[in-house]
């Protein structure tokens, strides 16, 4: 599945963070599957996950008091109700993740609260899907291959961007 995801730069799992105008430490993420195949996005610590067919969207409401989190796409999943497994990004066999996904996985990471919100894409834990990530007032990050310049490749990278 990972090879299929990297075969075309136009197939993106789009994460758009609408952070402007929200109350302190709250955000809404709209996740759109622009891939030509089904993806199972997941989000922690909000404990979320769902099946997302091509063209589908999923809205994740991050509650006030949440300071940071991660969003990623899982591939090659098979679920029976709320349990199953995924070839990439699996989070302990749960549809709605409360644990981080297992590598390889492309991560969208966010920190909210204070005077600014921050976001980045990380491939430190590997790469499994093309991804774009932006906030309503910030730079759009795009990662379409494992060597993408917009992503963190190792912990000292300085690739975090501010919203607003």
C-alpha positions as a Python dict, from the first residue, in 0.01 Angstrom:
ca = {
    (1, 'X'): (0, 0, 0),
    (2, 'X'): (277, 247, 79),
    (3, 'X'): (410, 210, -274),
    (4, 'X'): (69, 303, -415),
    (5, 'X'): (58, 613, -196),
    (6, 'X'): (393, 740, -315),
    (7, 'X'): (330, 673, -684),
    (8, 'X'): (148, 1000, -749),
    (9, 'X'): (211, 1343, -607),
    (10, 'X'): (-155, 1442, -653),
    (11, 'X'): (-286, 1189, -404),
    (12, 'X'): (-284, 1366, -70),
    (13, 'X'): (-434, 1315, 270),
    (14, 'X'): (-522, 1678, 336),
    (15, 'X'): (-536, 1811, 688),
    (16, 'X'): (-658, 2168, 718),
    (17, 'X'): (-651, 2315, 1065),
    (18, 'X'): (-905, 2589, 1121),
    (19, 'X'): (-744, 2748, 1422),
    (20, 'X'): (-832, 3114, 1370),
    (21, 'X'): (-1121, 3239, 1578),
    (22, 'X'): (-1134, 2938, 1808),
    (23, 'X'): (-1135, 2965, 2185),
    (24, 'X'): (-806, 2906, 2366),
    (25, 'X'): (-674, 2552, 2332),
    (26, 'X'): (-949, 2439, 2095),
    (27, 'X'): (-928, 2358, 1724),
    (28, 'X'): (-1115, 2189, 1445),
    (29, 'X'): (-933, 1973, 1191),
    (30, 'X'): (-1096, 1880, 862),
    (31, 'X'): (-934, 1570, 716),
    (32, 'X'): (-999, 1505, 348),
    (33, 'X'): (-895, 1188, 168),
    (34, 'X'): (-764, 1304, -170),
    (35, 'X'): (-609, 961, -230),
    (36, 'X'): (-754, 723, -487),
    (37, 'X'): (-799, 455, -219),
    (38, 'X'): (-954, 421, 126),
    (39, 'X'): (-755, 560, 420),
    (40, 'X'): (-831, 521, 791),
    (41, 'X'): (-722, 850, 953),
    (42, 'X'): (-655, 856, 1326),
    (43, 'X'): (-604, 1131, 1583),
    (44, 'X'): (-464, 1138, 1935),
    (45, 'X'): (-518, 1235, 2211),
    (46, 'X'): (-879, 1295, 2102),
    (47, 'X'): (-925, 920, 2055),
    (48, 'X'): (-1041, 922, 1701),
    (49, 'X'): (-1037, 714, 1390),
    (50, 'X'): (-1262, 631, 1100),
    (51, 'X'): (-1277, 480, 752),
    (52, 'X'): (-1247, 752, 488),
    (53, 'X'): (-1322, 662, 128),
    (54, 'X'): (-1171, 864, -159),
    (55, 'X'): (-1309, 1220, -153),
    (56, 'X'): (-1452, 1177, 197),
    (57, 'X'): (-1400, 1418, 487),
    (58, 'X'): (-1381, 1373, 863),
    (59, 'X'): (-1402, 1657, 1114),
    (60, 'X'): (-1205, 1626, 1438),
    (61, 'X'): (-1298, 1869, 1716),
    (62, 'X'): (-1008, 1911, 1956),
    (63, 'X'): (-1152, 2011, 2296),
    (64, 'X'): (-1036, 2308, 2499),
    (65, 'X'): (-751, 2207, 2728),
    (66, 'X'): (-580, 1989, 2466),
    (67, 'X'): (-231, 2127, 2413),
    (68, 'X'): (-94, 1900, 2140),
    (69, 'X'): (-171, 1602, 1926),
    (70, 'X'): (-107, 1397, 1616),
    (71, 'X'): (-306, 1300, 1309),
    (72, 'X'): (-203, 1027, 1064),
    (73, 'X'): (-344, 803, 795),
    (74, 'X'): (-357, 425, 821),
    (75, 'X'): (-356, 197, 518),
    (76, 'X'): (-445, -163, 442),
    (77, 'X'): (-692, -186, 728),
    (78, 'X'): (-950, -452, 802),
    (79, 'X'): (-1200, -390, 1084),
    (80, 'X'): (-1483, -593, 1232),
    (81, 'X'): (-1674, -334, 1429),
    (82, 'X'): (-1425, -129, 1630),
    (83, 'X'): (-1132, -373, 1622),
    (84, 'X'): (-901, -498, 1351),
    (85, 'X'): (-558, -420, 1211),
    (86, 'X'): (-379, -197, 960),
    (87, 'X'): (-68, -261, 749),
    (88, 'X'): (64, 90, 828),
    (89, 'X'): (-11, 322, 1120),
    (90, 'X'): (-192, 59, 1329),
    (91, 'X'): (-278, 173, 1684),
    (92, 'X'): (-323, -147, 1879),
    (93, 'X'): (-599, -279, 1654),
    (94, 'X'): (-848, -5, 1743),
    (95, 'X'): (-1060, 187, 1492),
    (96, 'X'): (-1071, 490, 1726),
    (97, 'X'): (-708, 533, 1834),
    (98, 'X'): (-605, 619, 2187),
    (99, 'X'): (-245, 505, 2124),
    (100, 'X'): (0, 644, 1869),
    (101, 'X'): (29, 458, 1542),
    (102, 'X'): (305, 209, 1467),
    (103, 'X'): (569, 300, 1206),
    (104, 'X'): (584, 357, 924),
    (105, 'X'): (351, 657, 935),
    (106, 'X'): (349, 1015, 809),
    (107, 'X'): (246, 1239, 1101),
    (108, 'X'): (78, 1578, 1117),
    (109, 'X'): (161, 1726, 1459),
    (110, 'X'): (10, 2030, 1629),
    (111, 'X'): (53, 2238, 1943),
    (112, 'X'): (-225, 2479, 2038),
    (113, 'X'): (-268, 2743, 2304),
    (114, 'X'): (-80, 3045, 2429),
    (115, 'X'): (-22, 3329, 2185),
    (116, 'X'): (44, 3105, 1881),
    (117, 'X'): (-44, 2764, 1743),
    (118, 'X'): (220, 2548, 1573),
    (119, 'X'): (208, 2262, 1323),
    (120, 'X'): (443, 2034, 1128),
    (121, 'X'): (466, 1714, 925),
    (122, 'X'): (704, 1445, 1050),
    (123, 'X'): (850, 1143, 872),
    (124, 'X'): (1080, 1058, 1165),
    (125, 'X'): (866, 744, 1224),
    (126, 'X'): (869, 659, 853),
    (127, 'X'): (649, 746, 557),
    (128, 'X'): (326, 577, 450),
    (129, 'X'): (107, 842, 280),
    (130, 'X'): (135, 1169, 95),
    (131, 'X'): (6, 1449, 317),
    (132, 'X'): (-62, 1821, 314),
    (133, 'X'): (-118, 2020, 634),
    (134, 'X'): (-203, 2386, 684),
    (135, 'X'): (-387, 2624, 909),
    (136, 'X'): (-629, 2892, 798),
    (137, 'X'): (-359, 3162, 815),
    (138, 'X'): (-34, 2971, 764),
    (139, 'X'): (194, 2803, 514),
    (140, 'X'): (68, 2486, 342),
    (141, 'X'): (310, 2200, 406),
    (142, 'X'): (318, 1921, 148),
    (143, 'X'): (490, 1585, 180),
    (144, 'X'): (453, 1355, -120),
    (145, 'X'): (756, 1128, -70),
    (146, 'X'): (983, 1005, 212),
    (147, 'X'): (1245, 1273, 138),
    (148, 'X'): (1006, 1569, 126),
    (149, 'X'): (1167, 1900, 227),
    (150, 'X'): (864, 2021, 430),
    (151, 'X'): (889, 1739, 686),
    (152, 'X'): (1095, 1669, 997),
    (153, 'X'): (1344, 1394, 913),
    (154, 'X'): (1521, 1388, 1250),
    (155, 'X'): (1454, 1551, 1589),
    (156, 'X'): (1680, 1859, 1549),
    (157, 'X'): (1509, 1970, 1224),
    (158, 'X'): (1351, 2315, 1251),
    (159, 'X'): (1039, 2265, 1039),
    (160, 'X'): (763, 2384, 1275),
    (161, 'X'): (535, 2659, 1143),
    (162, 'X'): (316, 2906, 1330),
    (163, 'X'): (-48, 2986, 1260),
    (164, 'X'): (-163, 3344, 1271),
}
